[in-house]
Amino acid sequence: GLSWVSPRLSGLALLAYGAGFMCGGLWLGWPRLTGPDWGELTFGDNEDTREATRRALAAIRRLVNTNPDRRLSAATGTKLLNLCDAIETMLAQWERSKVTLSIEDTFHARYIALRYLPDALKSFWSIPAQFATTKALANGMTAETTLAQTVDELGQKVTQLNDALVAHDVQAFVDHSQFLSEKFGRKGSEGSDGPVALN
């Protein structure tokens, strides 16, 4: 079920915890920062999943490339761009294979780009830049390091989903090849009196 979400995305809770310090930071005189337009990463439940995912990945790539307030290190930015590429690859494989995934995997496949990753980025950007890169959270890591870890965990899930889709398609290919071999190969030719001449 959704048991994967809580432990694997615990970084989201920690990012939200860190965001709680924002008010205190502003009270102490930290400047109010202008952040991304999160409307690009907000989606309705009734939207077309394919189109919404395309827009989400495009918005995430723009966010990484513009990097408002220089929040992202080069390494984390690269991780995010690689994750966007991996999500596209996985969704394309899913569309080609027409595999029926489990309810849990279908949920994850749809919402990694539409919920999990946008929520992680929104939580991260709500934390003042100085705090995000220098102050340790409850997990002993900075918010920026926690975001990088969360992206790694999402990437692992995307890889798992893609591998499952490929494995299904490989098995389908093997099964069909075996069927053709049995029907038209050596076994299929047993009992034949030899080649038949065509006039």
JSON list of C-alpha atoms in Angstrom, two decimals:
[
{"chain": "A", "resi": 1, "resn": "GLY", "atom": "CA", "xyz": [0.00, 0.00, 0.00]},
{"chain": "A", "resi": 2, "resn": "LEU", "atom": "CA", "xyz": [1.20, 3.46, 0.84]},
{"chain": "A", "resi": 3, "resn": "SER", "atom": "CA", "xyz": [3.75, 2.09, 3.33]},
{"chain": "A", "resi": 4, "resn": "TRP", "atom": "CA", "xyz": [6.50, 3.00, 0.86]},
{"chain": "A", "resi": 5, "resn": "VAL", "atom": "CA", "xyz": [5.55, 6.65, 0.94]},
{"chain": "A", "resi": 6, "resn": "SER", "atom": "CA", "xyz": [6.07, 7.38, 4.64]},
{"chain": "A", "resi": 7, "resn": "PRO", "atom": "CA", "xyz": [9.52, 5.89, 5.29]},
{"chain": "A", "resi": 8, "resn": "ARG", "atom": "CA", "xyz": [10.92, 6.54, 1.85]},
{"chain": "A", "resi": 9, "resn": "LEU", "atom": "CA", "xyz": [9.77, 10.15, 1.77]},
{"chain": "A", "resi": 10, "resn": "SER", "atom": "CA", "xyz": [10.55, 11.00, 5.37]},
{"chain": "A", "resi": 11, "resn": "GLY", "atom": "CA", "xyz": [12.72, 13.77, 3.96]},
{"chain": "A", "resi": 12, "resn": "LEU", "atom": "CA", "xyz": [9.55, 15.66, 3.05]},
{"chain": "A", "resi": 13, "resn": "ALA", "atom": "CA", "xyz": [8.51, 15.77, 6.70]},
{"chain": "A", "resi": 14, "resn": "LEU", "atom": "CA", "xyz": [11.96, 16.96, 7.70]},
{"chain": "A", "resi": 15, "resn": "LEU", "atom": "CA", "xyz": [11.88, 19.67, 5.05]},
{"chain": "A", "resi": 16, "resn": "ALA", "atom": "CA", "xyz": [8.51, 20.80, 6.37]},
{"chain": "A", "resi": 17, "resn": "TYR", "atom": "CA", "xyz": [9.95, 20.77, 9.89]},
{"chain": "A", "resi": 18, "resn": "GLY", "atom": "CA", "xyz": [12.76, 23.02, 8.74]},
{"chain": "A", "resi": 19, "resn": "ALA", "atom": "CA", "xyz": [10.28, 25.34, 7.08]},
{"chain": "A", "resi": 20, "resn": "GLY", "atom": "CA", "xyz": [8.79, 25.96, 10.50]},
{"chain": "A", "resi": 21, "resn": "PHE", "atom": "CA", "xyz": [11.87, 27.99, 11.32]},
{"chain": "A", "resi": 22, "resn": "MET", "atom": "CA", "xyz": [11.07, 30.42, 8.53]},
{"chain": "A", "resi": 23, "resn": "CYS", "atom": "CA", "xyz": [8.92, 32.69, 10.69]},
{"chain": "A", "resi": 24, "resn": "GLY", "atom": "CA", "xyz": [11.60, 32.90, 13.34]},
{"chain": "A", "resi": 25, "resn": "GLY", "atom": "CA", "xyz": [14.21, 33.66, 10.71]},
{"chain": "A", "resi": 26, "resn": "LEU", "atom": "CA", "xyz": [12.15, 36.45, 9.22]},
{"chain": "A", "resi": 27, "resn": "TRP", "atom": "CA", "xyz": [11.55, 37.84, 12.70]},
{"chain": "A", "resi": 28, "resn": "LEU", "atom": "CA", "xyz": [15.31, 37.90, 13.24]},
{"chain": "A", "resi": 29, "resn": "GLY", "atom": "CA", "xyz": [15.73, 39.97, 10.13]},
{"chain": "A", "resi": 30, "resn": "TRP", "atom": "CA", "xyz": [16.25, 37.50, 7.30]},
{"chain": "A", "resi": 31, "resn": "PRO", "atom": "CA", "xyz": [14.99, 39.04, 4.06]},
{"chain": "A", "resi": 32, "resn": "ARG", "atom": "CA", "xyz": [11.76, 37.78, 2.55]},
{"chain": "A", "resi": 33, "resn": "LEU", "atom": "CA", "xyz": [12.83, 35.96, -0.58]},
{"chain": "A", "resi": 34, "resn": "THR", "atom": "CA", "xyz": [11.00, 35.79, -3.85]},
{"chain": "A", "resi": 35, "resn": "GLY", "atom": "CA", "xyz": [10.58, 32.22, -4.96]},
{"chain": "A", "resi": 36, "resn": "PRO", "atom": "CA", "xyz": [9.28, 30.30, -7.95]},
{"chain": "A", "resi": 37, "resn": "ASP", "atom": "CA", "xyz": [5.74, 30.51, -9.26]},
{"chain": "A", "resi": 38, "resn": "TRP", "atom": "CA", "xyz": [4.36, 27.32, -7.74]},
{"chain": "A", "resi": 39, "resn": "GLY", "atom": "CA", "xyz": [1.22, 27.57, -9.83]},
{"chain": "A", "resi": 40, "resn": "GLU", "atom": "CA", "xyz": [3.18, 25.70, -12.51]},
{"chain": "A", "resi": 41, "resn": "LEU", "atom": "CA", "xyz": [3.50, 22.75, -10.15]},
{"chain": "A", "resi": 42, "resn": "THR", "atom": "CA", "xyz": [-0.07, 22.66, -8.86]},
{"chain": "A", "resi": 43, "resn": "PHE", "atom": "CA", "xyz": [-2.41, 20.22, -10.54]},
{"chain": "A", "resi": 44, "resn": "GLY", "atom": "CA", "xyz": [-6.07, 19.34, -10.25]},
{"chain": "A", "resi": 45, "resn": "ASP", "atom": "CA", "xyz": [-7.21, 15.78, -9.61]},
{"chain": "A", "resi": 46, "resn": "ASN", "atom": "CA", "xyz": [-9.19, 15.71, -12.86]},
{"chain": "A", "resi": 47, "resn": "GLU", "atom": "CA", "xyz": [-6.37, 16.83, -15.15]},
{"chain": "A", "resi": 48, "resn": "ASP", "atom": "CA", "xyz": [-5.07, 14.61, -17.91]},
{"chain": "A", "resi": 49, "resn": "THR", "atom": "CA", "xyz": [-2.15, 12.75, -16.34]},
{"chain": "A", "resi": 50, "resn": "ARG", "atom": "CA", "xyz": [0.03, 12.74, -19.46]},
{"chain": "A", "resi": 51, "resn": "GLU", "atom": "CA", "xyz": [-0.31, 16.48, -20.08]},
{"chain": "A", "resi": 52, "resn": "ALA", "atom": "CA", "xyz": [0.04, 17.35, -16.40]},
{"chain": "A", "resi": 53, "resn": "THR", "atom": "CA", "xyz": [3.21, 15.26, -16.13]},
{"chain": "A", "resi": 54, "resn": "ARG", "atom": "CA", "xyz": [4.67, 16.92, -19.22]},
{"chain": "A", "resi": 55, "resn": "ARG", "atom": "CA", "xyz": [4.03, 20.34, -17.69]},
{"chain": "A", "resi": 56, "resn": "ALA", "atom": "CA", "xyz": [5.40, 19.26, -14.33]},
{"chain": "A", "resi": 57, "resn": "LEU", "atom": "CA", "xyz": [8.67, 18.01, -15.75]},
{"chain": "A", "resi": 58, "resn": "ALA", "atom": "CA", "xyz": [9.06, 21.13, -17.89]},
{"chain": "A", "resi": 59, "resn": "ALA", "atom": "CA", "xyz": [8.44, 23.34, -14.83]},
{"chain": "A", "resi": 60, "resn": "ILE", "atom": "CA", "xyz": [10.95, 21.39, -12.72]},
{"chain": "A", "resi": 61, "resn": "ARG", "atom": "CA", "xyz": [13.59, 21.70, -15.42]},
{"chain": "A", "resi": 62, "resn": "ARG", "atom": "CA", "xyz": [12.98, 25.46, -15.63]},
{"chain": "A", "resi": 63, "resn": "LEU", "atom": "CA", "xyz": [13.25, 25.71, -11.87]},
{"chain": "A", "resi": 64, "resn": "VAL", "atom": "CA", "xyz": [16.58, 23.88, -11.88]},
{"chain": "A", "resi": 65, "resn": "ASN", "atom": "CA", "xyz": [17.97, 25.89, -14.77]},
{"chain": "A", "resi": 66, "resn": "THR", "atom": "CA", "xyz": [16.97, 29.29, -13.32]},
{"chain": "A", "resi": 67, "resn": "ASN", "atom": "CA", "xyz": [17.77, 28.19, -9.73]},
{"chain": "A", "resi": 68, "resn": "PRO", "atom": "CA", "xyz": [16.13, 31.15, -7.91]},
{"chain": "A", "resi": 69, "resn": "ASP", "atom": "CA", "xyz": [18.28, 32.53, -5.08]},
{"chain": "A", "resi": 70, "resn": "ARG", "atom": "CA", "xyz": [20.94, 29.97, -6.08]},
{"chain": "A", "resi": 71, "resn": "ARG", "atom": "CA", "xyz": [19.37, 27.42, -3.74]},
{"chain": "A", "resi": 72, "resn": "LEU", "atom": "CA", "xyz": [20.48, 24.28, -5.55]},
{"chain": "A", "resi": 73, "resn": "SER", "atom": "CA", "xyz": [24.04, 23.06, -5.74]},
{"chain": "A", "resi": 74, "resn": "ALA", "atom": "CA", "xyz": [25.23, 21.88, -9.14]},
{"chain": "A", "resi": 75, "resn": "ALA", "atom": "CA", "xyz": [25.13, 18.27, -7.90]},
{"chain": "A", "resi": 76, "resn": "THR", "atom": "CA", "xyz": [21.53, 18.46, -6.68]},
{"chain": "A", "resi": 77, "resn": "GLY", "atom": "CA", "xyz": [20.47, 20.27, -9.85]},
{"chain": "A", "resi": 78, "resn": "THR", "atom": "CA", "xyz": [21.98, 17.47, -11.92]},
{"chain": "A", "resi": 79, "resn": "LYS", "atom": "CA", "xyz": [20.16, 14.86, -9.80]},
{"chain": "A", "resi": 80, "resn": "LEU", "atom": "CA", "xyz": [16.86, 16.62, -10.43]},
{"chain": "A", "resi": 81, "resn": "LEU", "atom": "CA", "xyz": [17.41, 16.84, -14.19]},
{"chain": "A", "resi": 82, "resn": "ASN", "atom": "CA", "xyz": [18.41, 13.17, -14.31]},
{"chain": "A", "resi": 83, "resn": "LEU", "atom": "CA", "xyz": [15.28, 12.27, -12.35]},
{"chain": "A", "resi": 84, "resn": "CYS", "atom": "CA", "xyz": [13.12, 14.16, -14.85]},
{"chain": "A", "resi": 85, "resn": "ASP", "atom": "CA", "xyz": [14.74, 12.20, -17.68]},
{"chain": "A", "resi": 86, "resn": "ALA", "atom": "CA", "xyz": [14.21, 8.91, -15.83]},
{"chain": "A", "resi": 87, "resn": "ILE", "atom": "CA", "xyz": [10.54, 9.70, -15.20]},
{"chain": "A", "resi": 88, "resn": "GLU", "atom": "CA", "xyz": [10.02, 10.41, -18.90]},
{"chain": "A", "resi": 89, "resn": "THR", "atom": "CA", "xyz": [11.73, 7.16, -19.84]},
{"chain": "A", "resi": 90, "resn": "MET", "atom": "CA", "xyz": [9.63, 5.18, -17.38]},
{"chain": "A", "resi": 91, "resn": "LEU", "atom": "CA", "xyz": [6.34, 6.73, -18.51]},
{"chain": "A", "resi": 92, "resn": "ALA", "atom": "CA", "xyz": [7.20, 6.17, -22.18]},
{"chain": "A", "resi": 93, "resn": "GLN", "atom": "CA", "xyz": [8.00, 2.51, -21.43]},
{"chain": "A", "resi": 94, "resn": "TRP", "atom": "CA", "xyz": [4.71, 2.17, -19.54]},
{"chain": "A", "resi": 95, "resn": "GLU", "atom": "CA", "xyz": [2.77, 3.63, -22.46]},
{"chain": "A", "resi": 96, "resn": "ARG", "atom": "CA", "xyz": [4.47, 1.33, -24.98]},
{"chain": "A", "resi": 97, "resn": "SER", "atom": "CA", "xyz": [4.09, -1.84, -22.95]},
{"chain": "A", "resi": 98, "resn": "LYS", "atom": "CA", "xyz": [0.46, -1.31, -21.90]},
{"chain": "A", "resi": 99, "resn": "VAL", "atom": "CA", "xyz": [1.25, -3.20, -18.69]},
{"chain": "A", "resi": 100, "resn": "THR", "atom": "CA", "xyz": [-1.30, -3.12, -15.89]},
{"chain": "A", "resi": 101, "resn": "LEU", "atom": "CA", "xyz": [0.72, -2.18, -12.81]},
{"chain": "A", "resi": 102, "resn": "SER", "atom": "CA", "xyz": [-0.40, -2.87, -9.27]},
{"chain": "A", "resi": 103, "resn": "ILE", "atom": "CA", "xyz": [-2.57, -0.21, -7.66]},
{"chain": "A", "resi": 104, "resn": "GLU", "atom": "CA", "xyz": [0.36, 0.88, -5.50]},
{"chain": "A", "resi": 105, "resn": "ASP", "atom": "CA", "xyz": [2.83, 1.14, -8.39]},
{"chain": "A", "resi": 106, "resn": "THR", "atom": "CA", "xyz": [0.27, 2.91, -10.57]},
{"chain": "A", "resi": 107, "resn": "PHE", "atom": "CA", "xyz": [-0.19, 5.48, -7.80]},
{"chain": "A", "resi": 108, "resn": "HIS", "atom": "CA", "xyz": [3.57, 6.03, -7.48]},
{"chain": "A", "resi": 109, "resn": "ALA", "atom": "CA", "xyz": [4.12, 6.17, -11.25]},
{"chain": "A", "resi": 110, "resn": "ARG", "atom": "CA", "xyz": [1.52, 8.90, -11.61]},
{"chain": "A", "resi": 111, "resn": "TYR", "atom": "CA", "xyz": [2.34, 10.98, -8.57]},
{"chain": "A", "resi": 112, "resn": "ILE", "atom": "CA", "xyz": [6.14, 11.03, -8.44]},
{"chain": "A", "resi": 113, "resn": "ALA", "atom": "CA", "xyz": [6.14, 13.93, -10.91]},
{"chain": "A", "resi": 114, "resn": "LEU", "atom": "CA", "xyz": [2.78, 15.43, -9.91]},
{"chain": "A", "resi": 115, "resn": "ARG", "atom": "CA", "xyz": [2.95, 15.29, -6.11]},
{"chain": "A", "resi": 116, "resn": "TYR", "atom": "CA", "xyz": [6.06, 13.85, -4.47]},
{"chain": "A", "resi": 117, "resn": "LEU", "atom": "CA", "xyz": [8.74, 15.85, -6.29]},
{"chain": "A", "resi": 118, "resn": "PRO", "atom": "CA", "xyz": [6.79, 19.16, -6.46]},
{"chain": "A", "resi": 119, "resn": "ASP", "atom": "CA", "xyz": [5.95, 18.91, -2.74]},
{"chain": "A", "resi": 120, "resn": "ALA", "atom": "CA", "xyz": [9.62, 18.31, -1.89]},
{"chain": "A", "resi": 121, "resn": "LEU", "atom": "CA", "xyz": [10.68, 21.34, -3.92]},
{"chain": "A", "resi": 122, "resn": "LYS", "atom": "CA", "xyz": [7.96, 23.57, -2.47]},
{"chain": "A", "resi": 123, "resn": "SER", "atom": "CA", "xyz": [8.95, 22.59, 1.08]},
{"chain": "A", "resi": 124, "resn": "PHE", "atom": "CA", "xyz": [12.61, 23.18, 0.31]},
{"chain": "A", "resi": 125, "resn": "TRP", "atom": "CA", "xyz": [12.03, 26.62, -1.21]},
{"chain": "A", "resi": 126, "resn": "SER", "atom": "CA", "xyz": [9.93, 27.70, 1.76]},
{"chain": "A", "resi": 127, "resn": "ILE", "atom": "CA", "xyz": [13.06, 27.56, 3.94]},
{"chain": "A", "resi": 128, "resn": "PRO", "atom": "CA", "xyz": [15.31, 30.66, 3.90]},
{"chain": "A", "resi": 129, "resn": "ALA", "atom": "CA", "xyz": [18.35, 30.10, 1.72]},
{"chain": "A", "resi": 130, "resn": "GLN", "atom": "CA", "xyz": [20.87, 30.61, 4.51]},
{"chain": "A", "resi": 131, "resn": "PHE", "atom": "CA", "xyz": [19.09, 28.11, 6.73]},
{"chain": "A", "resi": 132, "resn": "ALA", "atom": "CA", "xyz": [18.60, 25.57, 3.91]},
{"chain": "A", "resi": 133, "resn": "THR", "atom": "CA", "xyz": [22.30, 25.30, 3.16]},
{"chain": "A", "resi": 134, "resn": "THR", "atom": "CA", "xyz": [23.92, 25.69, 6.57]},
{"chain": "A", "resi": 135, "resn": "LYS", "atom": "CA", "xyz": [21.63, 24.55, 9.40]},
{"chain": "A", "resi": 136, "resn": "ALA", "atom": "CA", "xyz": [21.20, 20.89, 10.30]},
{"chain": "A", "resi": 137, "resn": "LEU", "atom": "CA", "xyz": [17.67, 19.47, 10.54]},
{"chain": "A", "resi": 138, "resn": "ALA", "atom": "CA", "xyz": [16.55, 16.77, 12.97]},
{"chain": "A", "resi": 139, "resn": "ASN", "atom": "CA", "xyz": [18.17, 14.16, 10.71]},
{"chain": "A", "resi": 140, "resn": "GLY", "atom": "CA", "xyz": [21.59, 15.79, 11.10]},
{"chain": "A", "resi": 141, "resn": "MET", "atom": "CA", "xyz": [21.66, 16.98, 7.48]},
{"chain": "A", "resi": 142, "resn": "THR", "atom": "CA", "xyz": [20.94, 20.33, 5.90]},
{"chain": "A", "resi": 143, "resn": "ALA", "atom": "CA", "xyz": [17.73, 20.87, 3.96]},
{"chain": "A", "resi": 144, "resn": "GLU", "atom": "CA", "xyz": [19.72, 20.92, 0.71]},
{"chain": "A", "resi": 145, "resn": "THR", "atom": "CA", "xyz": [21.33, 17.57, 1.50]},
{"chain": "A", "resi": 146, "resn": "THR", "atom": "CA", "xyz": [17.96, 16.17, 2.58]},
{"chain": "A", "resi": 147, "resn": "LEU", "atom": "CA", "xyz": [16.45, 17.26, -0.74]},
{"chain": "A", "resi": 148, "resn": "ALA", "atom": "CA", "xyz": [19.26, 15.52, -2.62]},
{"chain": "A", "resi": 149, "resn": "GLN", "atom": "CA", "xyz": [18.62, 12.34, -0.64]},
{"chain": "A", "resi": 150, "resn": "THR", "atom": "CA", "xyz": [14.89, 12.55, -1.36]},
{"chain": "A", "resi": 151, "resn": "VAL", "atom": "CA", "xyz": [15.61, 12.91, -5.08]},
{"chain": "A", "resi": 152, "resn": "ASP", "atom": "CA", "xyz": [17.85, 9.83, -4.91]},
{"chain": "A", "resi": 153, "resn": "GLU", "atom": "CA", "xyz": [15.06, 7.83, -3.25]},
{"chain": "A", "resi": 154, "resn": "LEU", "atom": "CA", "xyz": [12.53, 8.92, -5.86]},
{"chain": "A", "resi": 155, "resn": "GLY", "atom": "CA", "xyz": [15.03, 7.97, -8.56]},
{"chain": "A", "resi": 156, "resn": "GLN", "atom": "CA", "xyz": [15.37, 4.50, -7.07]},
{"chain": "A", "resi": 157, "resn": "LYS", "atom": "CA", "xyz": [11.60, 4.05, -7.21]},
{"chain": "A", "resi": 158, "resn": "VAL", "atom": "CA", "xyz": [11.46, 5.23, -10.82]},
{"chain": "A", "resi": 159, "resn": "THR", "atom": "CA", "xyz": [14.22, 2.77, -11.73]},
{"chain": "A", "resi": 160, "resn": "GLN", "atom": "CA", "xyz": [12.34, -0.02, -9.95]},
{"chain": "A", "resi": 161, "resn": "LEU", "atom": "CA", "xyz": [9.15, 0.76, -11.87]},
{"chain": "A", "resi": 162, "resn": "ASN", "atom": "CA", "xyz": [10.96, 0.96, -15.21]},
{"chain": "A", "resi": 163, "resn": "ASP", "atom": "CA", "xyz": [12.80, -2.33, -14.55]},
{"chain": "A", "resi": 164, "resn": "ALA", "atom": "CA", "xyz": [9.47, -4.02, -13.77]},
{"chain": "A", "resi": 165, "resn": "LEU", "atom": "CA", "xyz": [7.97, -2.75, -17.02]},
{"chain": "A", "resi": 166, "resn": "VAL", "atom": "CA", "xyz": [10.98, -3.86, -19.07]},
{"chain": "A", "resi": 167, "resn": "ALA", "atom": "CA", "xyz": [11.02, -7.28, -17.37]},
{"chain": "A", "resi": 168, "resn": "HIS", "atom": "CA", "xyz": [7.35, -7.76, -18.25]},
{"chain": "A", "resi": 169, "resn": "ASP", "atom": "CA", "xyz": [7.98, -6.88, -21.89]},
{"chain": "A", "resi": 170, "resn": "VAL", "atom": "CA", "xyz": [11.07, -9.11, -22.09]},
{"chain": "A", "resi": 171, "resn": "GLN", "atom": "CA", "xyz": [9.08, -12.04, -20.70]},
{"chain": "A", "resi": 172, "resn": "ALA", "atom": "CA", "xyz": [6.26, -11.38, -23.16]},
{"chain": "A", "resi": 173, "resn": "PHE", "atom": "CA", "xyz": [8.80, -11.42, -25.99]},
{"chain": "A", "resi": 174, "resn": "VAL", "atom": "CA", "xyz": [10.34, -14.68, -24.77]},
{"chain": "A", "resi": 175, "resn": "ASP", "atom": "CA", "xyz": [6.92, -16.31, -24.38]},
{"chain": "A", "resi": 176, "resn": "HIS", "atom": "CA", "xyz": [5.88, -15.29, -27.88]},
{"chain": "A", "resi": 177, "resn": "SER", "atom": "CA", "xyz": [9.18, -16.47, -29.37]},
{"chain": "A", "resi": 178, "resn": "GLN", "atom": "CA", "xyz": [8.76, -19.82, -27.64]},
{"chain": "A", "resi": 179, "resn": "PHE", "atom": "CA", "xyz": [5.23, -20.10, -28.99]},
{"chain": "A", "resi": 180, "resn": "LEU", "atom": "CA", "xyz": [6.43, -19.46, -32.55]},
{"chain": "A", "resi": 181, "resn": "SER", "atom": "CA", "xyz": [9.30, -21.92, -32.13]},
{"chain": "A", "resi": 182, "resn": "GLU", "atom": "CA", "xyz": [6.94, -24.65, -30.96]},
{"chain": "A", "resi": 183, "resn": "LYS", "atom": "CA", "xyz": [4.46, -23.93, -33.72]},
{"chain": "A", "resi": 184, "resn": "PHE", "atom": "CA", "xyz": [6.79, -23.49, -36.69]},
{"chain": "A", "resi": 185, "resn": "GLY", "atom": "CA", "xyz": [10.17, -24.75, -35.56]},
{"chain": "A", "resi": 186, "resn": "ARG", "atom": "CA", "xyz": [11.54, -28.26, -35.16]},
{"chain": "A", "resi": 187, "resn": "LYS", "atom": "CA", "xyz": [8.61, -29.53, -33.10]},
{"chain": "A", "resi": 188, "resn": "GLY", "atom": "CA", "xyz": [6.14, -28.04, -35.49]},
{"chain": "A", "resi": 189, "resn": "SER", "atom": "CA", "xyz": [7.73, -29.85, -38.42]},
{"chain": "A", "resi": 190, "resn": "GLU", "atom": "CA", "xyz": [7.64, -33.31, -36.78]},
{"chain": "A", "resi": 191, "resn": "GLY", "atom": "CA", "xyz": [5.40, -35.73, -38.61]},
{"chain": "A", "resi": 192, "resn": "SER", "atom": "CA", "xyz": [5.87, -33.92, -41.86]},
{"chain": "A", "resi": 193, "resn": "ASP", "atom": "CA", "xyz": [6.57, -36.10, -44.91]},
{"chain": "A", "resi": 194, "resn": "GLY", "atom": "CA", "xyz": [9.04, -33.57, -46.19]},
{"chain": "A", "resi": 195, "resn": "PRO", "atom": "CA", "xyz": [8.85, -30.41, -48.22]},
{"chain": "A", "resi": 196, "resn": "VAL", "atom": "CA", "xyz": [5.81, -29.88, -50.35]},
{"chain": "A", "resi": 197, "resn": "ALA", "atom": "CA", "xyz": [6.39, -28.75, -53.86]},
{"chain": "A", "resi": 198, "resn": "LEU", "atom": "CA", "xyz": [4.53, -25.69, -54.90]},
{"chain": "A", "resi": 199, "resn": "ASN", "atom": "CA", "xyz": [3.25, -25.62, -58.46]}
]
